[in-house]
Amino acid sequence: DATIVAADATAKPAAEADDIAEDATIEPSGWILLGFPDSSERLQLLERFLSGWVETGGKPTPEAEKRKAQAALIAPAPPQEPPPFELKPGGYDLHFRLDVHGDEVLRRAFGQRKDPATSLIYHLEDHPPCSKHQIIYERLVPIDDVHNSMGTLTSRIHCFDISQSEVDYLLSYFGPFPDCQRLTMIDANKTQDEVYDALDEHVAMLLDRKRDEKAKALAAKAAEKAAAKEASEAADAEARPESAEAAPDEAVPAPAADAGRTPTPGAEEPAELPPVELSELPKKIEDLEETLFKLLLAEWQGAEKEFMKDSRELFAWHIAHLADFRSGLHGLQRRFVEFLQRPDDKQSQIDDFVQKFNAFSEEYPDMRKQDKTKEELHQQVDDIHGRLETKINDDRQTSLDHLDEIEKSGWVEAQVDVVASQVQHAVQMEAKRYHAACQLLGDFYFSAMGSGLPAPREMPTINALTTEEHKEEVPDPKAKAKAKAKGKTAEEEPPEAGSKGDKKRKYIEAKDEETGEEKVGHWEFPFLQDLMSQAKKAIWPLEEFVAPANAEKADELDADPKAKAKAKAKGKASPTPDAAPSTKFAPQLSPLYIDFQQSLIAERVTYTHRLATLHNWAYRRLVALSISASEAFSQCRDWVLLRRQKQLDAVEGLVDILKEHIESDPPMLLGARLTLEGAHLHQHHNVRLQPPTPEIIPPSVEAAAPCRWTIQQLDGLFEMVSGVARAIGDASSLVPVRSVQSVFARLTQDLSDDIERKEQPRVPSFWRPCREDRLTQLSSLFEYAPCGGTVDCVELLLHIGLLHSPLGWPSRSDLLEVRAALEDRVPKGASWPDFYISPEDLETLPLFSDPNGKEADFAQKNAPSTTSAPSTFDRARAQLRWVGRVLQRFAAPAQQMESWALEVAAHDFLVRGQEEGERIAEQLNDMRSTSSNSPRSPTEGLGLGLGLPDPKALGAADPLGDDDEDDSKPRPLPPRPEMPRNLPGRPAGGISVRQLLAYLCAGVTPEEGFATALAVLGPGPTLPSTVPTAAVQAVLLQLGARPLPPGQSGDGRPALPSRAQICEELGLHFSTVTSGIPASSLSGAAAAGLLEKFGLSRRHCRAQVEKLFPHSGGKGAAQKARRAMSGEPS
């Protein structure tokens, strides 16, 4: 968008001497602003300096408006219709806004170019250079101003669009004519010529209309001058005397006094008087005399000042009363609580009994055991119990009596009197305001009618409180005689049934008429009705119009009965012809008097509404005061009853303690001081002058056996192995054999001769020193196919950690208990055992449990030599936490991903083998044809002779599903497996359940380990008749626990078998890949052959580390270990 501001085309009249001959033409002149003002702030400043216009909210409030706002508190102004909205001319005429799309703006801006040589502006699309020489185009440069760069163009367009809503609001106030808005929208998506024509058209129309308006103004001015000239000539002609003498019998006008008389009977009634408009009243005020105007103004200001002063005083009084009432009510409760907590002699009675009891027990300890002595002591306890209960009941009655005295002290009634006085003062203020407003209205309207000021009226006295309390009662002899006859005086009359309280308030108790049950009553305040009745007597009545002078005469007649009788007698007589009729009953009525009566009605409505508001406020405030006071006293009464109950409970507790000591065997003294503080019983034991010495808890020290690694040593080994694995890769858990040998060589150095290095042994004593060949044998225990040359870090660390443990490796029953404990924790969307647990959950598993105390016996045999006995070290828990840290560091991939990767590798290998066989067959086939008598394929058997894989051996599918019927047909390849998706991710610090159990299922023999793994990690503890092939593959190859080894054959053949190869090795039909493997094929010789065939026996069998490092490391232990590992006879 763009903004164009056009100033008003000022008229340049021709300078002529004669004003009548003014030129009606207007010469266009002025100025144009481009892009300004672009915000509401700038538009306000521009308009302010051009025309002086300021927004309504920005103008200071005039003093007259402030006075009107204050006056509305006393006499609210009648509602007025707002003046009709009219457009203001303002400081300029038109405000053009070019409406163009944002994309078009960007196109026009980015297409502008400038010729530095000529300073001409071109546009590459809309206004290119006329010459098409290459030189002109080469020197054109983009226009990119420093202040308005192209990089900020979109931001500037956005800011402009946002600010236009406020600009539109301000422009809606202005227009060059009442029916023409200043803001004009121009469609700028057109060409430049069309946009210019639209702008020129609007300016031309404005100029033409201004010329027409100027011509009309000149014509009206000329007509006005001609009419004035004709009126002047007519006045001069009438002023000339038509004759030398005037007519002698010219009628004399009637005196003005006769105008106010009532027409004679029989004459026509006057027409209906027109109503007085509100806009006519200011004119009436201007017509008043200055003295009368000042008198009315002083009367109004006096009433206003008095009302404002009384209002401020009343509000301050009420606020102070609220604060006093709250503080007073709180003070009453606080002082009553202090009264409840007054001291008494109950504690002295308890102290005397305890002192005597202890003295008797110390002097006669043997008598305490006798039954008669116990009976006597029980009787003494019952006596003190009765005395304390009597004292508590007496205190309760005293507290209730004191509370009744507070209620009858009259404090609440005094607060009610204060509120009643405030209410009466507010009503008196409102009555004074109403009376002053009505008096001022009467003075104004009678002055405007020219009838003089009316006599002031006296406001009736409003006092509903003094009449009830301080009015002197005049004795009535008749009433006194009647009272004597009845035998009672008026003062002895019983109060009204069902009410209580003083005269200002009454509590009316309600009862159910049918059942007679008491209901919740309500408060009544009789003085309120009396006060409102007196206030309504101050309402001005509506009267017929009476002139002020005649009104005074009428008042005199009303005051003098004889004069009134004379007037009646005169009225019966026939009036004389010259006598004027009475003006009291037939005055000259004015429209202003009717408006005066309407103003009185409006003031009466306002007055009664305010009285109703005051009545409602007073009733709510009085009810709230009464309820607050009643609730406070009821709360105090509840405190009394609650304190009594608590004191009785404390006494019961005291009695139980005393009787317990009486029955104690052996006899015990009352070593604690028993204090009955209020409603609480305390036992104060002997107080130490110094705090007791805290119990020293010795640190736990693990027993260091010569053949077993401690947790601290295992942590050191774990850190070093982790460092080696981290050097290879963050996700690697396979490290070279030489690296493992280097780690153990460094740890097993003999540091006994190094006196300077004083550190804890990093390996057990039987491991120091250790020869290189022994470490080589240790590494060879964990080096096996298909991971030749590498060692599994998790397997190595677990074997070292569980070496020579008295608990040993977990048994099959232990692992099944772990499975039962974890099956309930399988999260939603996961399956057993492919999920993760937290380290806290790992510590709760029944692993390494020690019900027989084997670890304690082991620690006792290898107890460390310390000055003081250390705390018990929980090796089982510490070892379980260490296993969790190992599995967290060397986390294995998900089982589903490893299974998919293995199947994909097998499939790709088959595809490559088949393609290679076809390629070689095509190269070796010279005839490129096959005999029709040959039953075989031309490429069958060719790949096997060249060393290519057999698809049938690797599990290629038979399309007919029967391999035994026709082995001559080649098997088609199965489809490539799809990657599993939406697998649960490993949480931070999570431990894989499959990885944990797969390593712990290792058995003494491969068959035992494989069977344990199938039971723990398979479909169930008891194998079904058919086991899924995927589950068998995962357990057999330990997928999800160990990393997949790379292929070592050099032709891309997978290092581990696929599912089809497993079924092929078991001699099963290929359909078992999808249907499942029979459980009978997974046990005994079949399982042993399967493990031996694929070289997986070492995976399911524990390494014999204890043979290399035996439990006893005496003389020749290393030599015996080497012989045991090599198989030589000892």
Coordinates of C-alpha atoms in Angstrom, one line a residue, residues 645-1070:
Q645 CA -13.2 -32.6 76.4
K646 CA -9.4 -32.3 75.7
Q647 CA -8.7 -31.8 79.5
L648 CA -10.7 -34.9 80.3
D649 CA -8.8 -36.9 77.7
A650 CA -5.5 -35.6 79.1
V651 CA -6.5 -36.6 82.6
E652 CA -7.5 -40.1 81.3
G653 CA -4.0 -40.4 79.8
L654 CA -2.4 -39.3 83.1
V655 CA -4.4 -41.9 85.0
D656 CA -3.4 -44.6 82.5
I657 CA 0.3 -43.7 82.9
L658 CA 0.1 -43.7 86.7
K659 CA -1.7 -47.1 86.8
E660 CA 0.8 -48.5 84.3
H661 CA 3.6 -47.6 86.7
I662 CA 1.7 -49.0 89.6
E663 CA 1.4 -52.4 87.9
S664 CA 5.0 -52.4 86.5
D665 CA 7.1 -55.4 87.5
P666 CA 9.7 -54.8 88.7
P667 CA 8.4 -51.6 90.3
M668 CA 9.4 -48.5 88.4
L669 CA 9.7 -44.9 89.5
L670 CA 8.1 -42.1 87.6
G671 CA 11.3 -40.9 85.9
A672 CA 9.5 -38.3 83.7
R673 CA 7.9 -35.1 84.9
L674 CA 4.2 -35.2 84.1
T675 CA 2.9 -31.7 83.2
L676 CA -0.7 -30.9 82.4
E677 CA -0.4 -27.7 80.3
G678 CA -3.9 -26.6 79.5
A679 CA -5.5 -29.4 77.6
H680 CA -2.2 -31.2 76.8
L681 CA -0.3 -33.9 78.8
H682 CA 3.4 -33.9 78.4
Q683 CA 6.1 -36.3 79.6
H684 CA 9.4 -34.4 80.1
H685 CA 12.1 -37.0 80.4
N686 CA 15.5 -36.3 81.9
V687 CA 17.2 -33.6 79.9
R688 CA 20.9 -34.1 79.0
L689 CA 23.2 -31.1 79.5
Q690 CA 25.2 -32.3 76.5
P691 CA 23.9 -34.2 73.4
P692 CA 24.8 -37.9 73.4
T693 CA 27.8 -39.0 71.5
P694 CA 26.6 -40.1 68.0
E695 CA 27.0 -43.7 67.2
I696 CA 30.0 -44.3 65.0
I697 CA 29.0 -46.3 62.0
P698 CA 32.2 -47.8 60.6
P699 CA 32.6 -47.9 56.8
S700 CA 32.0 -51.2 55.0
V701 CA 35.1 -52.9 53.8
E702 CA 35.0 -55.8 51.3
A703 CA 36.9 -58.9 52.2
A704 CA 39.9 -59.2 49.9
A705 CA 40.4 -62.9 49.0
P706 CA 43.6 -64.0 47.2
C707 CA 41.7 -65.7 44.4
R708 CA 38.7 -63.4 44.0
W709 CA 38.4 -59.9 42.5
T710 CA 36.9 -57.2 44.7
I711 CA 34.3 -54.7 43.4
Q712 CA 36.9 -52.0 43.4
Q713 CA 39.3 -54.2 41.4
L714 CA 36.5 -55.1 39.0
D715 CA 35.7 -51.4 38.5
G716 CA 39.3 -50.8 37.6
L717 CA 39.2 -53.6 35.1
F718 CA 35.9 -52.3 33.7
E719 CA 37.3 -48.8 33.2
M720 CA 40.4 -50.1 31.4
V721 CA 38.4 -52.5 29.1
S722 CA 36.0 -49.6 28.4
G723 CA 38.8 -47.4 27.4
V724 CA 40.2 -50.0 25.0
A725 CA 36.7 -50.4 23.4
R726 CA 36.2 -46.7 23.2
A727 CA 39.4 -46.3 21.3
I728 CA 38.0 -48.7 18.7
G729 CA 34.5 -47.3 18.6
D730 CA 31.8 -46.0 21.0
A731 CA 29.4 -48.8 20.1
S732 CA 32.0 -51.6 19.9
S733 CA 32.0 -54.5 22.4
L734 CA 34.6 -56.6 20.6
V735 CA 38.2 -55.8 21.3
P736 CA 41.4 -57.4 19.9
V737 CA 43.0 -60.2 21.8
R738 CA 46.3 -58.4 22.0
S739 CA 44.6 -55.4 23.7
V740 CA 43.1 -57.7 26.4
Q741 CA 46.5 -59.3 27.0
S742 CA 48.0 -55.8 27.4
V743 CA 45.3 -54.8 29.9
F744 CA 45.9 -57.8 32.1
A745 CA 49.7 -57.5 31.7
R746 CA 49.5 -54.0 33.1
L747 CA 47.2 -55.0 35.9
T748 CA 49.2 -58.0 37.0
Q749 CA 52.6 -56.3 37.3
D750 CA 54.4 -57.1 40.5
L751 CA 54.5 -53.9 42.5
S752 CA 56.1 -55.4 45.7
D753 CA 59.5 -54.0 44.9
D754 CA 58.3 -50.6 44.0
I755 CA 58.4 -48.8 47.3
E756 CA 57.5 -45.4 45.9
R757 CA 54.1 -46.5 44.5
K758 CA 51.8 -47.1 47.4
E759 CA 48.4 -48.0 46.0
Q760 CA 45.8 -50.7 46.5
P761 CA 46.4 -54.0 44.6
R762 CA 44.5 -53.9 41.3
V763 CA 44.2 -57.7 41.0
P764 CA 44.0 -60.6 43.5
S765 CA 47.2 -61.8 45.1
F766 CA 47.1 -65.1 43.1
W767 CA 47.2 -63.1 39.9
R768 CA 50.5 -61.3 40.8
P769 CA 52.8 -61.9 39.0
C770 CA 51.4 -63.5 35.9
R771 CA 53.4 -64.8 33.0
E772 CA 52.7 -63.9 29.5
D773 CA 51.8 -67.4 28.4
R774 CA 49.2 -67.6 31.2
L775 CA 47.6 -64.4 30.0
T776 CA 47.7 -65.8 26.4
Q777 CA 45.8 -68.8 27.6
L778 CA 43.3 -66.6 29.4
S779 CA 42.6 -64.6 26.2
S780 CA 42.3 -67.8 24.2
L781 CA 39.4 -68.9 26.4
F782 CA 37.3 -66.1 25.0
E783 CA 38.6 -66.2 21.4
Y784 CA 36.6 -68.5 19.2
A785 CA 34.9 -68.6 15.8
P786 CA 33.3 -66.8 14.2
C787 CA 34.8 -63.8 16.1
G788 CA 38.4 -64.9 15.7
G789 CA 41.0 -62.5 16.9
T790 CA 38.6 -60.6 19.2
V791 CA 37.1 -61.0 22.7
D792 CA 33.6 -60.1 23.8
C793 CA 34.0 -57.5 26.6
V794 CA 30.8 -58.5 28.4
E795 CA 31.6 -62.2 28.4
L796 CA 35.1 -61.5 29.7
L797 CA 34.0 -59.2 32.5
L798 CA 31.2 -61.4 33.7
H799 CA 33.5 -64.5 33.9
I800 CA 36.1 -62.4 35.9
G801 CA 33.4 -61.0 38.2
L802 CA 31.9 -64.3 39.0
L803 CA 35.2 -66.2 39.3
H804 CA 35.4 -68.1 42.6
S805 CA 32.1 -66.6 43.8
P806 CA 30.6 -68.7 46.7
L807 CA 27.2 -68.2 45.0
G808 CA 28.5 -69.2 41.6
W809 CA 26.6 -68.6 38.4
P810 CA 22.8 -68.4 38.6
S811 CA 21.1 -71.7 38.2
R812 CA 18.2 -72.5 35.9
S813 CA 15.6 -72.2 38.7
D814 CA 17.1 -68.8 39.6
L815 CA 16.8 -67.5 36.1
L816 CA 13.2 -68.8 35.8
E817 CA 12.4 -66.9 39.0
V818 CA 13.8 -63.8 37.4
R819 CA 11.7 -64.4 34.3
A820 CA 8.6 -64.7 36.5
A821 CA 9.4 -61.5 38.2
L822 CA 10.0 -59.6 34.9
E823 CA 7.1 -60.9 32.8
D824 CA 4.7 -58.6 34.7
R825 CA 6.9 -55.6 33.8
V826 CA 6.8 -56.0 30.0
P827 CA 5.7 -52.6 28.7
K828 CA 2.9 -52.2 26.2
G829 CA 4.0 -52.7 22.6
A830 CA 6.9 -55.0 23.5
S831 CA 7.3 -58.7 23.8
W832 CA 9.4 -61.0 26.0
P833 CA 12.3 -60.6 26.5
D834 CA 12.9 -57.6 24.1
F835 CA 12.5 -54.7 26.5
Y836 CA 14.5 -52.7 29.0
I837 CA 14.6 -52.2 32.7
S838 CA 16.1 -49.5 34.9
P839 CA 19.1 -50.1 37.3
E840 CA 16.7 -49.7 40.2
D841 CA 14.5 -52.6 38.8
L842 CA 17.7 -54.7 38.3
E843 CA 18.5 -54.4 42.0
T844 CA 15.1 -55.8 43.0
L845 CA 15.6 -59.1 40.9
P846 CA 16.3 -62.4 42.8
L847 CA 19.8 -62.6 41.3
F848 CA 22.8 -63.6 43.5
S849 CA 20.5 -64.1 46.5
D850 CA 22.3 -65.6 49.5
P851 CA 19.7 -67.3 51.8
N852 CA 22.4 -69.6 53.4
G853 CA 24.9 -66.9 54.2
K854 CA 27.7 -68.1 51.9
E855 CA 29.0 -64.6 51.2
A856 CA 29.1 -63.9 55.0
D857 CA 31.1 -67.1 55.6
F858 CA 33.5 -66.2 52.7
A859 CA 33.9 -62.7 54.1
Q860 CA 34.6 -64.1 57.6
K861 CA 37.3 -66.4 56.3
N862 CA 39.0 -63.6 54.4
A863 CA 38.3 -60.8 56.9
P864 CA 40.5 -57.7 56.5
S865 CA 42.9 -56.7 59.3
T866 CA 41.5 -53.4 60.7
T867 CA 41.7 -51.6 64.1
S868 CA 37.9 -51.8 64.4
A869 CA 35.3 -54.1 62.9
P870 CA 34.0 -52.7 59.7
S871 CA 30.3 -52.8 58.6
T872 CA 29.0 -55.7 56.6
F873 CA 29.6 -55.3 52.9
D874 CA 26.8 -56.5 50.7
R875 CA 28.7 -58.2 47.9
A876 CA 25.6 -59.6 46.2
R877 CA 24.0 -56.2 45.7
A878 CA 27.3 -54.5 44.8
Q879 CA 28.0 -57.3 42.2
L880 CA 24.5 -56.9 40.7
R881 CA 25.0 -53.1 40.4
W882 CA 28.4 -53.7 38.7
V883 CA 26.8 -56.1 36.2
G884 CA 24.2 -53.4 35.4
R885 CA 27.0 -50.8 34.7
V886 CA 28.7 -53.3 32.4
L887 CA 25.5 -53.9 30.4
Q888 CA 24.8 -50.2 30.3
R889 CA 28.2 -49.5 28.8
F890 CA 28.2 -52.4 26.2
A891 CA 24.6 -52.2 25.1
A892 CA 23.7 -54.6 22.3
P893 CA 21.5 -53.8 19.3
A894 CA 17.9 -54.9 19.2
Q895 CA 17.2 -58.5 18.4
Q896 CA 14.8 -57.7 15.6
M897 CA 17.4 -55.5 13.9
E898 CA 20.2 -58.2 14.1
S899 CA 17.8 -60.9 12.9
W900 CA 16.8 -58.7 9.9
A901 CA 20.4 -57.9 9.1
L902 CA 21.3 -61.6 9.1
E903 CA 18.5 -62.5 6.9
V904 CA 19.2 -59.7 4.5
A905 CA 22.9 -60.7 4.3
A906 CA 21.9 -64.3 3.5
H907 CA 19.4 -63.2 0.8
D908 CA 21.9 -60.8 -0.8
F909 CA 24.5 -63.6 -0.8
L910 CA 22.1 -65.9 -2.6
V911 CA 21.2 -63.3 -5.2
R912 CA 24.9 -62.6 -5.9
G913 CA 25.6 -66.3 -6.2
Q914 CA 22.7 -66.9 -8.6
E915 CA 23.6 -63.9 -10.7
E916 CA 27.3 -65.0 -10.8
G917 CA 26.3 -68.6 -11.8
E918 CA 24.1 -67.3 -14.7
R919 CA 26.9 -65.0 -15.9
I920 CA 29.5 -67.8 -15.9
A921 CA 27.1 -70.2 -17.6
E922 CA 26.5 -67.7 -20.3
Q923 CA 30.2 -67.3 -20.8
L924 CA 31.0 -71.0 -21.0
N925 CA 28.0 -72.0 -23.1
D926 CA 29.1 -72.0 -26.8
M927 CA 25.9 -73.3 -28.2
R928 CA 23.7 -71.1 -26.1
S929 CA 21.0 -73.7 -26.4
T930 CA 19.9 -76.7 -24.4
S931 CA 19.0 -80.1 -25.7
S932 CA 15.3 -80.8 -25.5
N933 CA 16.1 -84.3 -24.2
S934 CA 18.2 -83.0 -21.3
P935 CA 16.2 -82.9 -18.0
R936 CA 18.5 -80.4 -16.4
S937 CA 18.9 -76.6 -16.6
P938 CA 22.0 -75.5 -18.5
T939 CA 23.4 -73.7 -15.5
E940 CA 22.6 -76.4 -12.9
G941 CA 25.7 -77.7 -11.2
L942 CA 27.9 -75.3 -13.0
G943 CA 28.2 -72.9 -10.0
L944 CA 29.1 -75.7 -7.6
G945 CA 32.0 -76.7 -9.8
L946 CA 33.2 -73.1 -9.8
G947 CA 32.9 -72.8 -6.0
L948 CA 29.6 -70.8 -6.0
P949 CA 27.0 -71.2 -3.3
D950 CA 24.3 -73.8 -3.6
P951 CA 20.9 -72.0 -3.3
K952 CA 19.3 -75.2 -2.0
A953 CA 21.9 -75.4 0.8
L954 CA 21.4 -71.8 1.7
G955 CA 17.6 -72.1 1.9
A956 CA 16.2 -71.1 -1.5
A957 CA 12.5 -71.9 -1.6
D958 CA 10.9 -74.6 -3.6
P959 CA 7.9 -73.2 -5.6
L960 CA 6.0 -76.4 -5.3
G961 CA 6.7 -76.8 -1.6
D962 CA 8.1 -80.3 -1.9
D963 CA 11.8 -80.8 -2.3
D964 CA 11.8 -84.6 -2.4
E965 CA 9.5 -85.0 -5.4
D966 CA 11.7 -83.1 -7.9
D967 CA 15.2 -82.1 -6.9
S968 CA 16.1 -81.2 -10.5
K969 CA 14.2 -78.0 -10.5
P970 CA 16.1 -74.9 -9.2
R971 CA 14.6 -73.2 -6.2
P972 CA 13.4 -69.6 -6.7
L973 CA 14.8 -67.0 -4.2
P974 CA 12.5 -65.8 -1.4
P975 CA 11.7 -62.0 -1.3
R976 CA 14.1 -59.7 0.4
P977 CA 13.1 -59.2 4.1
E978 CA 11.7 -55.8 5.1
M979 CA 13.2 -53.7 7.9
P980 CA 11.2 -53.8 11.1
R981 CA 9.8 -50.5 12.2
N982 CA 8.2 -48.9 15.3
L983 CA 10.5 -50.8 17.6
P984 CA 10.7 -49.5 21.3
G985 CA 13.8 -47.5 21.7
R986 CA 16.3 -47.9 24.5
P987 CA 15.7 -45.4 27.3
A988 CA 18.6 -43.5 28.9
G989 CA 20.4 -45.9 31.3
G990 CA 18.2 -48.9 30.3
I991 CA 19.4 -52.4 30.6
S992 CA 18.3 -55.0 28.0
V993 CA 16.6 -58.0 29.6
R994 CA 17.6 -60.3 26.6
Q995 CA 21.3 -59.3 26.9
L996 CA 21.3 -59.9 30.7
L997 CA 19.7 -63.3 30.6
A998 CA 21.5 -64.5 27.5
Y999 CA 24.9 -64.1 29.1
L1000 CA 23.8 -65.6 32.5
C1001 CA 22.3 -68.7 30.7
A1002 CA 25.7 -70.1 29.9
G1003 CA 26.0 -73.7 31.2
V1004 CA 28.7 -76.1 32.1
T1005 CA 28.1 -77.9 28.7
P1006 CA 26.8 -76.3 25.5
E1007 CA 23.7 -78.5 25.5
E1008 CA 22.9 -77.3 29.1
G1009 CA 23.4 -73.7 28.2
F1010 CA 21.3 -74.0 25.0
A1011 CA 18.4 -75.7 26.9
T1012 CA 18.5 -73.1 29.7
A1013 CA 18.4 -70.3 27.2
L1014 CA 15.4 -71.9 25.4
A1015 CA 13.6 -72.2 28.7
V1016 CA 14.4 -68.7 29.9
L1017 CA 14.3 -66.7 26.6
G1018 CA 11.9 -68.9 24.6
P1019 CA 8.1 -68.7 24.4
G1020 CA 7.7 -70.2 27.8
P1021 CA 9.4 -72.0 30.7
T1022 CA 8.0 -75.3 29.2
L1023 CA 8.6 -75.5 25.5
P1024 CA 5.6 -76.0 23.3
S1025 CA 5.4 -78.7 20.7
T1026 CA 6.5 -76.2 18.0
V1027 CA 8.9 -73.4 18.6
P1028 CA 9.0 -70.4 16.3
T1029 CA 12.0 -70.4 14.0
A1030 CA 12.8 -66.8 14.8
A1031 CA 12.9 -67.5 18.5
V1032 CA 15.2 -70.5 18.0
Q1033 CA 17.5 -68.5 15.8
A1034 CA 17.6 -65.6 18.4
V1035 CA 18.5 -68.1 21.2
L1036 CA 21.0 -70.1 19.2
L1037 CA 22.9 -67.2 17.8
Q1038 CA 22.3 -65.0 20.9
L1039 CA 20.9 -62.2 18.8
G1040 CA 20.2 -59.0 20.8
A1041 CA 23.0 -59.9 23.2
R1042 CA 26.2 -60.2 21.2
P1043 CA 27.2 -58.2 18.1
L1044 CA 27.0 -59.8 14.7
P1045 CA 30.5 -60.9 13.5
P1046 CA 31.6 -59.9 10.0
G1047 CA 31.9 -62.5 7.2
Q1048 CA 35.3 -64.1 6.9
S1049 CA 35.0 -66.2 3.7
G1050 CA 35.8 -63.3 1.4
D1051 CA 32.7 -63.9 -0.8
G1052 CA 30.2 -62.1 1.3
R1053 CA 28.9 -65.3 3.0
P1054 CA 27.3 -64.5 6.4
A1055 CA 29.3 -65.7 9.4
L1056 CA 26.1 -67.0 11.1
P1057 CA 23.4 -69.2 9.6
S1058 CA 20.0 -68.1 8.5
R1059 CA 16.7 -69.6 9.6
A1060 CA 16.6 -71.7 6.4
Q1061 CA 20.0 -73.1 7.1
I1062 CA 19.1 -74.0 10.6
C1063 CA 16.0 -75.9 9.4
E1064 CA 18.2 -77.5 6.6
E1065 CA 20.7 -78.7 9.2
L1066 CA 18.0 -80.2 11.4
G1067 CA 16.8 -82.1 8.4
L1068 CA 13.4 -80.4 8.4
H1069 CA 11.3 -79.3 5.5
F1070 CA 11.7 -75.7 4.4

